[in-house]
Amino acid sequence: MIERRRIVDVYVDETELRVQGRPCVLYAAVIPKDLDRAIEGLVGLKIHHGLDGNFEVKWSSPLPDAKLKARLKEDALSILADHFSGLLNLSMTADKDEAFLNFLTHVESYTRSGSHHFVNLYYDRDCFRDLPRIRSVLESWRDPYCTTLAALESRLSVPAQFADLLAGTFRYMLLRALGAVQPVVVRMEIGDSGTPEELPLDSLFHILLRYTIPGVTPELDPNAEAFTPEHAMKECFGVGIQVNGEFTDAELQAIRQASVFYVGCMH
């Protein structure tokens, strides 16, 4: 039996958005499964695309070539999906401290459910305002215990860059589900067909991140003669993706839609 890691490292970044004019804060956390390979992958990605080693691979990376930016983002998300798990926490508030405390509750429950006992938490400097308030909450934790709380410079931290990338990606997915941005169509090869297919950008993100966010899949009957696509739908709402605040029923339905991933075989 493989023993679960007692210590979990969590790297978090945030982004802001508006839902029907109301301010929200979205936190994205990445939890490394194989940090060495993630770093090697990102270094290789920069070399492949002719980028300087100090270039920050983030959602809004400053590249004048739109096609290069899109390819870089897609390749980086593939690395993220292979080597990290992710948590996403959305709060309807303009108060970053309140929103970050909601995120900490999410991390605490995730850590406890995974039988981890210690949390190392690394954050971008803009994630919250009141450090004593945040520290006081973390000091009250009991199994899991927070053993590290440290601010990071994203330029010098590969996981922090992936956290930024996840935050920007899911922000776009949310805004698409809410009808707040126009759809973008991309072309990519799916499976081994060798023939590029057109699909919405948010659908591409659902494919790339389908195994990254913790969720719940239906229990399958091993004696069933056939399965429908719904049998391979992973529901991440309330597990890897959580929301806080007074969203309308229609908004919650849209967020739930953005939180469902198809985890069957891709043909």
Coordinates of C-alpha atoms in Angstrom, one line a residue:
M1 CA 0.0 0.0 0.0
I2 CA 1.2 3.5 -0.9
E3 CA 1.1 5.8 2.1
R4 CA -0.5 9.1 1.5
R5 CA 1.6 12.2 1.9
R6 CA 1.3 13.6 5.4
I7 CA 2.4 17.1 4.2
V8 CA 0.7 18.9 1.3
D9 CA 2.1 22.0 -0.4
V10 CA -0.5 24.5 -1.6
Y11 CA 0.3 27.4 -4.0
V12 CA -2.5 30.0 -4.4
D13 CA -3.2 33.0 -6.6
E14 CA -6.2 35.1 -7.1
T15 CA -8.1 37.0 -9.8
E16 CA -11.2 39.2 -9.7
L17 CA -14.3 39.2 -11.9
R18 CA -17.8 40.7 -11.8
V19 CA -21.0 38.7 -12.0
Q20 CA -23.9 40.9 -13.1
G21 CA -21.9 43.9 -11.9
R22 CA -21.2 42.4 -8.4
P23 CA -17.5 42.0 -7.4
C24 CA -16.2 38.5 -6.9
V25 CA -12.8 37.0 -6.0
L26 CA -11.6 33.7 -7.4
Y27 CA -8.8 31.8 -5.8
A28 CA -6.9 29.0 -7.6
A29 CA -4.6 26.6 -5.8
V30 CA -2.3 24.1 -7.3
I31 CA -1.0 21.1 -5.3
P32 CA 2.1 19.4 -6.8
K33 CA 2.0 15.7 -7.6
D34 CA 5.5 15.8 -9.2
L35 CA 7.1 19.2 -8.9
D36 CA 10.4 18.2 -10.4
R37 CA 8.8 17.0 -13.7
A38 CA 6.6 20.1 -13.8
I39 CA 9.6 22.4 -13.6
E40 CA 11.4 20.3 -16.2
G41 CA 8.4 20.5 -18.4
L42 CA 8.1 24.3 -18.1
V43 CA 11.8 24.8 -18.8
G44 CA 11.5 22.6 -21.9
L45 CA 8.4 24.5 -23.0
K46 CA 10.3 27.8 -22.8
I47 CA 13.2 26.4 -24.8
H48 CA 10.7 24.9 -27.4
H49 CA 9.0 28.3 -27.9
G50 CA 12.3 30.3 -28.0
L51 CA 11.6 32.1 -24.7
D52 CA 14.0 33.5 -22.2
G53 CA 14.5 31.3 -19.1
N54 CA 13.2 34.1 -16.9
F55 CA 9.9 34.5 -18.9
E56 CA 6.8 34.2 -16.7
V57 CA 4.3 31.7 -18.1
K58 CA 1.0 33.1 -16.8
W59 CA -2.5 33.7 -18.0
S60 CA -1.7 37.2 -19.2
S61 CA 1.9 36.6 -20.3
P62 CA 3.0 39.6 -22.4
L63 CA 3.5 38.1 -25.9
P64 CA 2.8 40.1 -29.0
D65 CA 2.2 37.0 -31.1
A66 CA -1.3 35.8 -30.3
K67 CA -0.8 32.4 -31.8
L68 CA 2.3 31.8 -29.8
K69 CA 0.5 32.9 -26.7
A70 CA -2.3 30.5 -27.3
R71 CA 0.1 27.6 -28.0
L72 CA 2.1 28.4 -24.9
K73 CA -1.0 28.5 -22.7
E74 CA -2.3 25.2 -24.1
D75 CA 1.1 23.5 -23.6
A76 CA 1.4 24.9 -20.1
L77 CA -2.1 23.7 -19.1
S78 CA -1.1 20.2 -20.2
I79 CA 1.8 20.3 -17.8
L80 CA -0.4 21.6 -15.1
A81 CA -2.9 18.8 -15.7
D82 CA -0.2 16.2 -15.6
H83 CA 1.6 17.3 -12.5
F84 CA -0.8 19.2 -10.2
S85 CA -4.2 18.9 -8.6
G86 CA -6.2 22.0 -8.3
L87 CA -8.7 23.8 -6.1
L88 CA -11.0 26.7 -7.1
N89 CA -12.9 28.9 -4.7
L90 CA -15.2 31.7 -5.7
S91 CA -16.6 34.3 -3.3
M92 CA -19.1 37.1 -4.1
T93 CA -17.4 39.9 -2.2
A94 CA -15.0 42.8 -2.7
D95 CA -13.3 41.9 0.6
K96 CA -10.2 39.8 -0.1
D97 CA -9.7 38.9 3.5
E98 CA -13.2 37.5 3.7
A99 CA -12.7 35.6 0.4
F100 CA -9.4 34.2 1.5
L101 CA -10.9 32.9 4.7
N102 CA -13.5 31.1 2.6
F103 CA -10.6 29.6 0.6
L104 CA -8.8 28.5 3.7
T105 CA -11.9 26.6 4.8
H106 CA -11.8 24.8 1.5
V107 CA -8.2 23.9 1.9
E108 CA -8.7 22.7 5.4
S109 CA -11.6 20.4 4.3
Y110 CA -9.7 19.1 1.3
T111 CA -6.6 18.4 3.4
R112 CA -8.5 16.6 6.1
S113 CA -10.4 14.5 3.5
G114 CA -7.1 13.4 2.0
S115 CA -5.7 12.3 5.4
H116 CA -3.0 14.9 5.2
H117 CA -1.8 16.3 8.5
F118 CA 0.3 19.3 7.6
V119 CA -0.1 22.1 5.1
N120 CA 2.5 24.4 3.6
L121 CA 0.7 27.4 2.2
Y122 CA 2.4 29.7 -0.3
Y123 CA 0.5 32.7 -1.6
D124 CA 0.9 35.6 -4.0
R125 CA 1.3 38.9 -2.1
D126 CA -2.0 40.3 -3.4
C127 CA -4.1 37.4 -2.1
F128 CA -5.3 39.2 1.1
R129 CA -4.8 42.3 3.1
D130 CA -4.8 41.5 6.9
L131 CA -2.0 39.1 7.6
P132 CA -2.5 39.0 11.4
R133 CA -6.2 37.9 10.8
I134 CA -5.2 35.2 8.4
R135 CA -2.4 34.0 10.6
S136 CA -4.7 33.8 13.6
V137 CA -7.1 31.5 11.7
L138 CA -4.3 29.3 10.6
E139 CA -2.9 29.0 14.1
S140 CA -6.3 27.7 15.2
W141 CA -6.2 24.7 12.9
R142 CA -5.8 21.3 14.5
D143 CA -5.1 18.4 12.2
P144 CA -4.4 19.6 9.6
Y145 CA -1.8 22.0 11.0
C146 CA -0.5 24.9 8.9
T147 CA 3.3 24.5 9.2
T148 CA 4.3 27.2 6.6
L149 CA 2.7 30.5 5.5
A150 CA 4.9 32.3 3.0
A151 CA 4.6 34.9 0.3
L152 CA 6.1 34.2 -3.1
E153 CA 7.4 36.2 -6.0
S154 CA 5.7 34.5 -9.0
R155 CA 8.7 35.3 -11.2
L156 CA 10.8 33.0 -9.1
S157 CA 8.2 30.3 -8.4
V158 CA 7.0 27.8 -11.0
P159 CA 4.0 26.6 -9.0
A160 CA 2.9 30.2 -8.5
Q161 CA 2.9 30.7 -12.2
F162 CA 0.7 27.6 -12.7
A163 CA -1.7 28.9 -10.0
D164 CA -2.0 32.1 -11.9
L165 CA -2.6 30.1 -15.1
L166 CA -5.4 28.1 -13.4
A167 CA -7.0 31.2 -12.0
G168 CA -7.1 32.9 -15.4
T169 CA -8.3 29.8 -17.1
F170 CA -11.3 29.1 -14.8
R171 CA -12.1 32.8 -14.7
Y172 CA -12.6 32.6 -18.5
M173 CA -14.6 29.3 -18.1
L174 CA -16.9 31.0 -15.6
L175 CA -17.5 34.1 -17.7
R176 CA -18.3 31.9 -20.7
A177 CA -20.8 29.9 -18.7
L178 CA -22.4 33.1 -17.4
G179 CA -22.6 34.5 -20.9
A180 CA -20.3 37.5 -20.0
V181 CA -17.7 36.9 -22.8
Q182 CA -18.1 36.0 -26.4
P183 CA -17.1 32.4 -27.5
V184 CA -13.7 31.8 -29.1
V185 CA -13.2 28.9 -31.4
V186 CA -9.9 27.0 -31.6
R187 CA -8.6 24.2 -33.7
M188 CA -6.8 21.2 -32.2
E189 CA -6.3 17.5 -32.8
I190 CA -8.3 15.3 -30.5
G191 CA -7.1 11.7 -30.0
D192 CA -5.2 10.0 -32.8
S193 CA -7.3 11.1 -35.8
G194 CA -4.6 13.6 -37.0
T195 CA -7.3 15.8 -38.2
P196 CA -7.7 19.2 -36.5
E197 CA -11.2 19.9 -35.2
E198 CA -12.9 23.1 -34.2
L199 CA -14.2 23.5 -30.7
P200 CA -15.0 26.3 -28.3
L201 CA -12.0 27.5 -26.2
D202 CA -13.8 26.7 -22.9
S203 CA -14.4 23.1 -24.2
L204 CA -10.7 22.8 -24.8
F205 CA -10.0 23.9 -21.2
H206 CA -12.5 21.3 -20.0
I207 CA -10.6 18.7 -21.9
L208 CA -7.1 19.8 -20.6
L209 CA -8.2 20.1 -17.0
R210 CA -10.6 17.1 -16.8
Y211 CA -8.4 15.1 -14.4
T212 CA -7.0 18.1 -12.4
I213 CA -9.9 19.2 -10.2
P214 CA -11.2 16.8 -7.5
G215 CA -14.8 15.8 -8.0
V216 CA -17.3 13.0 -7.9
T217 CA -18.1 10.5 -10.7
P218 CA -21.1 8.2 -10.8
E219 CA -20.8 4.7 -9.5
L220 CA -20.8 2.4 -12.5
D221 CA -22.5 -1.0 -12.6
P222 CA -19.8 -3.5 -13.8
N223 CA -22.6 -5.7 -15.2
A224 CA -24.2 -2.9 -17.3
E225 CA -24.3 -3.6 -21.0
A226 CA -23.6 0.0 -22.0
F227 CA -22.9 3.5 -20.5
T228 CA -24.1 6.9 -21.6
P229 CA -21.8 10.0 -21.7
E230 CA -23.4 11.1 -18.4
H231 CA -21.7 8.1 -16.7
A232 CA -18.4 9.8 -17.4
M233 CA -19.3 13.2 -16.1
K234 CA -17.2 14.3 -13.1
E235 CA -19.1 16.8 -10.8
C236 CA -16.6 19.1 -9.2
F237 CA -19.0 21.6 -7.8
G238 CA -18.9 21.5 -4.0
V239 CA -15.7 19.4 -4.0
G240 CA -12.7 20.8 -5.9
I241 CA -14.8 23.9 -6.9
Q242 CA -16.7 25.8 -4.2
V243 CA -18.6 29.1 -4.2
N244 CA -19.6 31.4 -1.4
G245 CA -22.2 34.2 -1.4
E246 CA -25.7 35.0 -2.6
F247 CA -25.6 33.9 -6.2
T248 CA -28.9 33.6 -8.1
D249 CA -30.2 30.2 -9.1
A250 CA -29.4 30.9 -12.7
E251 CA -25.8 32.0 -11.8
L252 CA -25.3 28.8 -9.7
Q253 CA -26.6 26.7 -12.6
A254 CA -24.0 28.3 -14.9
I255 CA -21.2 27.8 -12.3
R256 CA -22.3 24.2 -12.0
Q257 CA -22.1 23.9 -15.7
A258 CA -18.5 25.2 -15.7
S259 CA -17.7 22.7 -12.9
V260 CA -18.6 19.5 -14.9
F261 CA -15.8 17.6 -16.7
Y262 CA -16.1 14.7 -19.1
V263 CA -13.5 12.2 -18.0
G264 CA -14.2 9.4 -20.5
C265 CA -12.0 8.4 -23.3
M266 CA -11.3 11.1 -25.9
H267 CA -11.7 9.9 -29.5

